[in-house]
Amino acid sequence: MASEPTSAATEDPAEHEAPDPGTVRKAVAASSIGNCIEWFDFGVFSAGVMTTIVGTVFFPPGDEGSAVLRSFALIAAAFVARPFGGMFFGPLGDKIGRKSVLAITIILMSGSTFLIGVLPGYDTIGIAAPLLLLAVRLVQGFSTGGEYGGAATVIAEYAPTKRRGFFGSFLEFGTLSGYILGAGLVLGVDLVLSDEALHSWGWRIPFLIALPLGLVGLYIRTKLEDTPEFQKIEQAGEVARSPLKETLVHNWKMILNLIGIVILLNVANYTLLTFMPSYLATNLHISSTTASLITIGVELAMLAVIVPLGGLSDRVGRKPLLLTAAVGFIVVSYPAISLMQTEKTWAILAGFALMGGLLVLMLAVIGSTFPAMFPTQVRYGAFAIGYNISTSLFGGTAALVIEKLIKTTGTNYIPAYYLMIAGAIAIVPILLLPETARVPISKCGKSRKPTPVPA
């Protein structure tokens, strides 16, 4: 449980003032739509039928298994650029403001996804096709490296202290919405078009949708002022002169803590949302349509509970939900994957739902937990750097590594082992994490113990 205050808070009442509800809602929408676009890309790219098509269209002829591995390799390649994007855009957001940087990242993200839909294939331009696709994926990864930390920071710095968990959960509401939209579009195109039409031109349609989504997001973001917290330090002349240096010199311990928690978050996230559709179709021999329906169904259920869980964290704290998820993945992953091995639809759905229930416990609170680990002057950069290093090493590679290990070992239980190891690693940094529920964001991330706002 979140610790109760032992005495009345002594901060200036202005510390607890928040923008009007309409402005907060606008800030939440502006931030969430970027995450929606990022995961729309993953929803499209990782849909069972799409992984095979992309691996076939842009590469020399090969078997279906090779095509799937090529697609996963392209997903992983984008993550190589993410830490560099975090190191570039994060400190820049701490220096010039959150709003300007997020306007750049949303256009780069949506534009990169759009370009995939217009690139010529291997049959047209030969080896240049996979090279161009790789270049586009690297730009996408670079821009995404600056997106997530900034979006989370904006919500955390706009939200009222006592409802930061509630509003922060909308960041991952955007994640799930984007994934469902992307996977749903692929499923719809797959059902409507013939196999020949889908492989020749229909697969491009979902990628093209990303650009108008990005333009809508850009419009919303340009109508928003910078966060009250950034304006406060800007007016006081407290903006860090060298945010990157200050981040790495004074906040490296908390960055390592963040990396440890994000290992579990991203192994779970990318295993369930990116790898599982292909796993069900390729390894468990479920039809791509059934695999997509199971994945989308579980994600819709997660979407329904994520905001209430975020609100719950405002009352009980963030750490209880994070610890439950970490322990749960250690205990539940093997039984869940065992259920899936029966290849019965109800058992696959049950196994997927068990793991989805644990994942949503984390997704509900990370938008309010991670920004509160760092002080305002370096919040964007410290979050972006730590998050993207961990994501690059353990999230983006999850699908590729798991698929390769399955082929090497011949066992379909590799996803369970991977999740169990990640859960064990995350327990220690979660225990070391300071509880920041009901602590004003301006007081978070500082060396002294913060005082919670009275309930």
Coordinates of C-alpha atoms in Angstrom, one line a residue:
M1 CA 0.0 0.0 0.0
A2 CA 1.1 3.6 -0.6
S3 CA 2.5 5.0 2.7
E4 CA 0.2 7.4 4.5
P5 CA 1.6 10.9 5.3
T6 CA 2.8 11.2 8.9
S7 CA 2.1 14.9 9.0
A8 CA 0.3 17.6 7.0
A9 CA 2.0 18.5 3.8
T10 CA 3.9 21.8 4.1
E11 CA 4.4 22.6 0.4
D12 CA 3.1 25.7 -1.2
P13 CA -0.6 25.1 -2.2
A14 CA 0.5 26.1 -5.7
E15 CA 2.4 22.9 -5.9
H16 CA -0.9 21.1 -6.0
E17 CA -2.6 23.3 -8.6
A18 CA -3.3 21.7 -11.9
P19 CA -4.6 23.0 -15.3
D20 CA -8.3 22.9 -15.9
P21 CA -9.7 19.5 -16.8
G22 CA -10.2 20.3 -20.5
T23 CA -6.5 21.2 -20.8
V24 CA -5.5 18.0 -19.0
R25 CA -7.7 15.9 -21.4
K26 CA -6.2 17.6 -24.4
A27 CA -2.7 16.9 -23.1
V28 CA -3.6 13.2 -22.5
A29 CA -5.0 12.9 -26.0
A30 CA -2.0 14.6 -27.6
S31 CA 0.4 12.3 -25.9
S32 CA -1.6 9.1 -26.3
I33 CA -2.0 9.4 -30.1
G34 CA 1.7 9.2 -30.6
N35 CA 1.9 5.9 -28.7
C36 CA -1.1 4.8 -30.7
I37 CA 0.8 5.5 -34.0
E38 CA 3.9 3.7 -32.7
W39 CA 1.9 0.6 -31.9
F40 CA -0.2 0.8 -35.0
D41 CA 3.0 0.2 -36.8
F42 CA 3.7 -2.9 -34.7
G43 CA 0.2 -4.1 -35.0
V44 CA 0.4 -4.0 -38.8
F45 CA 4.0 -5.3 -39.0
S46 CA 3.5 -8.2 -36.7
A47 CA 0.1 -9.5 -37.8
G48 CA 0.4 -13.2 -38.7
V49 CA -0.2 -12.8 -42.4
M50 CA 1.8 -9.5 -42.7
T51 CA 5.1 -11.0 -41.3
T52 CA 5.2 -13.5 -44.1
I53 CA 4.2 -11.0 -46.8
V54 CA 6.8 -8.3 -45.8
G55 CA 9.5 -11.0 -45.5
T56 CA 8.6 -12.1 -49.0
V57 CA 8.0 -8.8 -50.9
F58 CA 11.3 -7.2 -49.9
F59 CA 13.7 -10.1 -49.9
P60 CA 14.8 -12.8 -52.3
P61 CA 12.6 -16.0 -52.5
G62 CA 12.8 -18.3 -49.5
D63 CA 10.5 -20.5 -47.4
E64 CA 7.8 -19.2 -45.0
G65 CA 9.9 -19.6 -41.9
S66 CA 12.7 -17.5 -43.4
A67 CA 10.2 -14.8 -44.4
V68 CA 9.0 -14.6 -40.8
L69 CA 12.5 -14.4 -39.4
R70 CA 13.3 -11.6 -41.8
S71 CA 10.3 -9.6 -40.7
F72 CA 11.2 -10.1 -37.0
A73 CA 14.8 -9.0 -37.9
L74 CA 13.4 -5.8 -39.4
I75 CA 11.4 -5.2 -36.2
A76 CA 14.6 -5.7 -34.2
A77 CA 16.6 -3.5 -36.5
A78 CA 14.5 -0.5 -35.7
F79 CA 15.4 -0.9 -32.0
V80 CA 19.1 -0.4 -32.8
A81 CA 18.3 3.3 -33.4
R82 CA 16.0 3.8 -30.4
P83 CA 18.7 4.6 -27.8
F84 CA 20.3 7.1 -30.1
G85 CA 16.9 8.7 -30.6
G86 CA 16.4 8.8 -26.8
M87 CA 19.8 10.4 -26.3
F88 CA 19.1 13.0 -29.0
F89 CA 15.4 13.9 -28.4
G90 CA 15.2 13.3 -24.6
P91 CA 17.8 15.9 -23.5
L92 CA 16.6 18.2 -26.3
G93 CA 13.1 18.0 -24.8
D94 CA 14.6 19.0 -21.4
K95 CA 16.3 22.0 -23.0
I96 CA 13.8 23.5 -25.4
G97 CA 10.6 22.0 -24.1
R98 CA 8.4 18.9 -24.6
K99 CA 6.0 20.3 -27.2
S100 CA 8.5 21.1 -29.9
V101 CA 10.2 17.7 -29.8
L102 CA 7.0 15.7 -29.8
A103 CA 5.8 17.6 -32.9
I104 CA 8.9 16.3 -34.7
T105 CA 8.8 12.7 -33.5
I106 CA 5.1 12.1 -34.4
I107 CA 5.7 13.2 -38.0
L108 CA 8.8 11.1 -38.3
M109 CA 7.1 8.1 -36.9
S110 CA 3.9 8.3 -39.0
G111 CA 5.9 9.3 -42.2
S112 CA 8.2 6.3 -41.8
T113 CA 5.3 3.8 -41.5
F114 CA 3.6 5.4 -44.5
L115 CA 6.8 5.1 -46.6
I116 CA 6.8 1.3 -46.1
G117 CA 3.5 1.3 -47.9
V118 CA 4.9 2.9 -51.0
L119 CA 8.4 1.3 -51.2
P120 CA 9.0 -1.0 -54.3
G121 CA 9.7 -4.6 -53.6
Y122 CA 12.6 -7.0 -54.4
D123 CA 11.1 -8.0 -57.8
T124 CA 11.3 -4.3 -58.9
I125 CA 14.5 -2.9 -57.5
G126 CA 16.4 -6.0 -56.2
I127 CA 18.7 -5.7 -53.2
A128 CA 17.9 -2.0 -52.9
A129 CA 14.4 -3.0 -51.6
P130 CA 15.5 -4.5 -48.2
L131 CA 18.1 -1.8 -47.8
L132 CA 15.5 1.0 -48.3
L133 CA 13.2 -0.8 -45.9
L134 CA 15.9 -1.1 -43.3
A135 CA 16.7 2.6 -43.6
V136 CA 13.0 3.5 -43.1
R137 CA 12.8 1.2 -40.1
L138 CA 15.9 2.9 -38.6
V139 CA 14.3 6.3 -39.0
Q140 CA 11.2 5.0 -37.4
G141 CA 13.2 3.6 -34.5
F142 CA 15.2 6.8 -34.0
S143 CA 12.0 8.9 -33.8
T144 CA 10.2 6.4 -31.5
G145 CA 13.2 6.7 -29.2
G146 CA 12.2 10.3 -28.5
E147 CA 8.5 9.8 -28.5
Y148 CA 7.5 7.6 -25.6
G149 CA 9.5 9.3 -22.8
G150 CA 8.2 12.7 -23.9
A151 CA 4.6 11.6 -24.2
A152 CA 4.7 10.0 -20.7
T153 CA 6.4 13.2 -19.3
V154 CA 3.7 15.4 -20.7
I155 CA 0.9 13.5 -19.1
A156 CA 2.7 13.2 -15.8
E157 CA 3.4 16.9 -15.7
Y158 CA -0.1 17.9 -16.6
A159 CA -2.1 15.5 -14.5
P160 CA -3.3 16.4 -11.0
T161 CA -1.2 14.7 -8.3
K162 CA -4.0 12.5 -6.9
R163 CA -5.1 11.3 -10.4
R164 CA -1.7 10.8 -12.1
G165 CA -2.2 7.1 -12.2
F166 CA -5.6 7.4 -13.8
F167 CA -4.5 9.8 -16.5
G168 CA -1.1 8.1 -17.0
S169 CA -2.9 4.8 -17.9
F170 CA -4.2 6.5 -21.1
L171 CA -0.7 6.4 -22.5
E172 CA -0.9 2.6 -22.7
F173 CA -4.5 2.8 -23.7
G174 CA -3.0 4.4 -26.8
T175 CA -0.6 1.5 -27.1
L176 CA -3.4 -1.1 -27.1
S177 CA -5.7 1.0 -29.3
G178 CA -2.9 1.4 -31.9
Y179 CA -2.1 -2.3 -31.9
I180 CA -5.8 -3.3 -32.2
L181 CA -6.3 -0.8 -35.0
G182 CA -3.3 -2.0 -36.9
A183 CA -4.0 -5.7 -36.4
G184 CA -7.7 -5.1 -37.1
L185 CA -7.0 -3.4 -40.4
V186 CA -4.7 -6.2 -41.5
L187 CA -7.4 -8.7 -40.6
G188 CA -10.0 -6.7 -42.4
V189 CA -7.9 -6.5 -45.6
D190 CA -7.1 -10.2 -45.3
L191 CA -10.8 -11.1 -45.1
V192 CA -12.0 -8.8 -47.9
L193 CA -9.2 -9.3 -50.5
S194 CA -8.2 -12.4 -52.4
D195 CA -4.9 -13.9 -51.6
E196 CA -3.4 -12.6 -54.9
A197 CA -4.7 -9.1 -54.3
L198 CA -3.4 -9.1 -50.7
H199 CA 0.1 -10.1 -51.7
S200 CA 0.3 -7.8 -54.7
W201 CA -1.0 -4.5 -53.4
G202 CA -3.5 -4.9 -50.5
W203 CA -0.8 -5.4 -47.8
R204 CA 0.2 -1.7 -48.4
I205 CA -3.2 -0.2 -47.3
P206 CA -2.6 -0.5 -43.5
F207 CA 0.8 1.2 -43.7
L208 CA -0.6 4.1 -45.7
I209 CA -3.2 4.9 -43.0
A210 CA -0.4 6.0 -40.6
L211 CA 0.2 9.4 -42.3
P212 CA -3.3 10.8 -41.7
L213 CA -3.2 9.5 -38.1
G214 CA 0.1 11.4 -37.7
L215 CA -1.3 14.6 -39.1
V216 CA -4.2 14.5 -36.7
G217 CA -1.8 13.9 -33.8
L218 CA 0.4 16.8 -35.0
Y219 CA -2.6 19.2 -35.1
I220 CA -3.6 18.3 -31.5
R221 CA 0.0 18.8 -30.3
T222 CA 0.4 22.2 -31.9
K223 CA -2.7 23.4 -30.0
L224 CA -1.1 22.5 -26.6
E225 CA 1.2 24.7 -24.5
D226 CA 4.3 23.2 -22.9
T227 CA 3.8 21.5 -19.6
P228 CA 3.3 23.6 -16.4
E229 CA 6.3 22.0 -14.8
F230 CA 8.6 22.9 -17.7
Q231 CA 7.3 26.4 -17.9
K232 CA 7.9 26.7 -14.2
I233 CA 11.6 25.8 -14.4
E234 CA 12.0 27.8 -17.6
Q235 CA 10.7 31.0 -15.9
A236 CA 12.8 30.3 -12.9
G237 CA 15.9 29.9 -15.0
E238 CA 16.4 26.3 -13.8
V239 CA 16.5 24.6 -17.2
A240 CA 19.6 22.3 -17.3
R241 CA 22.4 23.8 -19.4
S242 CA 23.7 20.4 -20.3
P243 CA 20.8 17.9 -19.8
L244 CA 22.6 14.9 -21.2
K245 CA 25.6 15.4 -18.9
E246 CA 23.4 16.0 -15.8
T247 CA 21.3 13.0 -16.7
L248 CA 24.2 10.6 -16.9
V249 CA 26.3 12.0 -14.0
H250 CA 23.6 12.5 -11.4
N251 CA 20.8 10.0 -12.4
W252 CA 22.6 6.9 -13.6
K253 CA 21.5 4.8 -10.6
M254 CA 17.8 5.4 -11.2
I255 CA 18.3 4.9 -14.9
L256 CA 19.7 1.4 -14.1
N257 CA 16.7 0.8 -11.9
L258 CA 14.4 1.8 -14.7
I259 CA 16.3 -0.5 -17.1
G260 CA 15.7 -3.5 -14.8
I261 CA 11.9 -2.9 -14.6
V262 CA 11.7 -2.3 -18.4
I263 CA 13.3 -5.6 -19.1
L264 CA 10.2 -7.4 -17.9
L265 CA 7.8 -4.8 -19.3
N266 CA 9.2 -5.1 -22.8
V267 CA 9.9 -8.8 -22.9
A268 CA 6.2 -9.2 -22.0
N269 CA 5.0 -6.5 -24.2
Y270 CA 6.8 -7.6 -27.4
T271 CA 6.4 -11.3 -26.7
L272 CA 2.6 -11.0 -26.3
L273 CA 1.8 -8.2 -28.7
T274 CA 4.4 -8.7 -31.4
F275 CA 5.5 -12.3 -31.4
M276 CA 2.4 -14.2 -30.3
P277 CA 0.3 -13.7 -33.5
S278 CA 3.0 -15.3 -35.6
Y279 CA 3.7 -17.9 -32.8
L280 CA 0.1 -19.1 -32.9
A281 CA 0.0 -19.3 -36.6
T282 CA 3.5 -20.7 -37.3
N283 CA 4.4 -22.8 -34.3
L284 CA 0.9 -23.9 -33.1
H285 CA -0.6 -24.1 -36.6
I286 CA -3.6 -22.0 -35.8
S287 CA -5.1 -20.1 -38.8
S288 CA -3.9 -16.5 -39.1
T289 CA -7.5 -15.3 -38.8
T290 CA -8.0 -17.2 -35.6
A291 CA -4.7 -16.1 -34.2
S292 CA -5.6 -12.4 -35.0
L293 CA -9.0 -12.8 -33.4
I294 CA -7.6 -14.3 -30.2
T295 CA -5.0 -11.5 -29.9
I296 CA -7.4 -8.7 -30.6
G297 CA -10.0 -10.2 -28.2
V298 CA -7.5 -10.3 -25.3
E299 CA -6.3 -6.8 -26.1
L300 CA -9.9 -5.5 -26.1
A301 CA -10.3 -7.0 -22.6
M302 CA -7.0 -5.3 -21.5
L303 CA -8.3 -2.0 -23.0
A304 CA -11.4 -2.3 -20.8
V305 CA -9.5 -2.6 -17.5
I306 CA -6.4 -0.5 -18.0
V307 CA -7.9 2.8 -17.0
P308 CA -9.6 1.5 -13.8
L309 CA -6.3 -0.2 -12.8
G310 CA -4.5 3.1 -13.3
G311 CA -7.1 4.8 -11.0
L312 CA -6.6 1.9 -8.5
S313 CA -2.8 2.7 -8.4
D314 CA -3.7 6.2 -7.2
R315 CA -5.2 4.6 -4.1
V316 CA -2.9 1.6 -3.4
G317 CA 0.3 2.7 -5.0
R318 CA 2.2 1.7 -8.1
K319 CA 4.5 -0.9 -6.5
P320 CA 1.8 -3.5 -5.5
L321 CA 0.6 -3.8 -9.2
L322 CA 4.2 -4.0 -10.5
L323 CA 5.2 -6.7 -8.0
T324 CA 2.1 -8.7 -8.7
A325 CA 2.9 -8.7 -12.4
A326 CA 6.6 -9.7 -11.8
V327 CA 5.7 -12.6 -9.5
G328 CA 2.8 -13.6 -11.7
F329 CA 5.0 -14.0 -14.8
I330 CA 7.4 -16.3 -12.8
V331 CA 4.5 -18.4 -11.6
V332 CA 2.0 -18.3 -14.5
S333 CA 4.0 -18.2 -17.7
Y334 CA 4.7 -21.9 -18.0
P335 CA 1.1 -23.0 -17.2
A336 CA -0.2 -20.4 -19.7
I337 CA 2.1 -21.7 -22.5
S338 CA 1.2 -25.3 -21.6
L339 CA -2.5 -24.5 -22.2
M340 CA -1.6 -23.1 -25.6
Q341 CA 0.2 -26.4 -26.5
T342 CA -3.1 -28.2 -26.6
E343 CA -3.9 -26.2 -29.7
K344 CA -7.5 -25.9 -28.6
T345 CA -9.0 -22.5 -29.2
W346 CA -10.4 -22.1 -25.7
A347 CA -7.1 -23.2 -24.1
I348 CA -5.0 -20.8 -26.3
L349 CA -7.4 -18.0 -25.4
A350 CA -7.2 -18.8 -21.7
G351 CA -3.3 -19.0 -21.8
F352 CA -3.1 -15.7 -23.7
A353 CA -5.6 -14.1 -21.3
L354 CA -3.6 -15.1 -18.2
M355 CA -0.4 -13.4 -19.5
G356 CA -2.4 -10.4 -20.9
G357 CA -3.9 -9.9 -17.4
L358 CA -0.4 -9.7 -15.9
L359 CA 0.9 -7.4 -18.6
V360 CA -2.0 -4.9 -18.2
L361 CA -1.1 -4.5 -14.5
M362 CA 2.2 -3.1 -15.6
L363 CA 0.9 -1.1 -18.6
A364 CA -1.7 0.6 -16.3
V365 CA 1.0 2.2 -14.1
I366 CA 4.2 2.8 -16.1
G367 CA 2.9 6.1 -17.5
S368 CA 2.7 7.5 -14.0
T369 CA 5.6 5.5 -12.5
F370 CA 8.6 6.1 -14.8
P371 CA 8.4 9.9 -15.2
A372 CA 8.2 10.2 -11.4
M373 CA 11.6 8.5 -11.0
F374 CA 13.4 11.6 -12.2
P375 CA 13.5 15.4 -11.5
T376 CA 11.9 17.8 -13.9
Q377 CA 15.2 19.2 -15.3
V378 CA 16.2 15.8 -16.7
R379 CA 12.9 13.9 -16.7
Y380 CA 12.4 13.6 -20.5
G381 CA 16.0 12.6 -21.2
A382 CA 16.6 10.3 -18.3
F383 CA 13.4 8.4 -19.0
A384 CA 14.1 8.2 -22.7
I385 CA 17.6 7.0 -22.4
G386 CA 17.0 4.3 -19.8
Y387 CA 13.7 3.1 -21.4
N388 CA 15.2 2.9 -24.9
I389 CA 18.4 1.2 -23.9
S390 CA 16.4 -1.6 -22.2
T391 CA 13.8 -1.7 -25.0
S392 CA 16.5 -2.0 -27.6
L393 CA 18.4 -4.8 -25.9
F394 CA 15.4 -6.8 -24.6
G395 CA 12.2 -5.7 -26.2
G396 CA 12.8 -5.3 -29.9
T397 CA 14.9 -8.5 -30.0
A398 CA 12.4 -10.6 -28.1
A399 CA 10.5 -11.9 -31.1
L400 CA 13.6 -12.7 -33.1
V401 CA 15.4 -14.4 -30.2
I402 CA 12.4 -16.5 -29.1
E403 CA 11.7 -17.6 -32.7
K404 CA 15.4 -18.5 -33.2
L405 CA 15.6 -20.4 -29.9
I406 CA 12.4 -22.3 -30.8
K407 CA 14.0 -23.4 -34.1
T408 CA 17.3 -24.3 -32.4
T409 CA 15.9 -26.2 -29.4
G410 CA 12.7 -27.6 -30.9
T411 CA 10.6 -26.6 -27.9
N412 CA 7.6 -24.3 -28.0
Y413 CA 8.1 -23.4 -24.3
I414 CA 10.8 -20.8 -25.0
P415 CA 8.3 -17.8 -24.5
A416 CA 7.5 -19.1 -21.0
Y417 CA 11.2 -19.4 -20.0
Y418 CA 12.0 -16.0 -21.4
L419 CA 9.1 -14.4 -19.4
M420 CA 10.0 -16.2 -16.2
I421 CA 13.6 -15.0 -16.3
A422 CA 12.5 -11.4 -17.0
G423 CA 10.1 -11.5 -14.1
A424 CA 12.8 -12.7 -11.7
I425 CA 15.2 -9.9 -12.9
A426 CA 12.5 -7.2 -12.4
I427 CA 11.6 -8.0 -8.7
V428 CA 14.7 -6.3 -7.2
P429 CA 14.4 -2.9 -9.0
I430 CA 10.7 -2.8 -8.3
L431 CA 11.4 -3.3 -4.6
L432 CA 14.0 -0.5 -4.7
L433 CA 11.6 1.8 -6.5
P434 CA 10.3 4.8 -4.4
E435 CA 6.6 4.9 -4.1
T436 CA 5.4 8.1 -5.8
A437 CA 1.6 7.8 -5.7
R438 CA 0.1 11.0 -4.4
V439 CA 3.6 12.7 -4.5
P440 CA 3.5 16.0 -6.5
I441 CA 5.5 15.6 -9.7
S442 CA 7.6 18.6 -8.9
K443 CA 8.9 16.8 -5.8
C444 CA 9.5 13.4 -7.5
G445 CA 13.0 12.2 -8.4
K446 CA 14.8 14.3 -5.9
S447 CA 17.2 13.0 -3.3
R448 CA 15.1 13.7 -0.3
K449 CA 12.2 11.5 0.6
P450 CA 9.1 13.1 -1.0
T451 CA 6.0 14.0 1.1
P452 CA 2.7 12.5 -0.2
V453 CA -0.3 14.7 -0.6
P454 CA -2.9 13.8 2.1
A455 CA -5.6 11.4 0.8

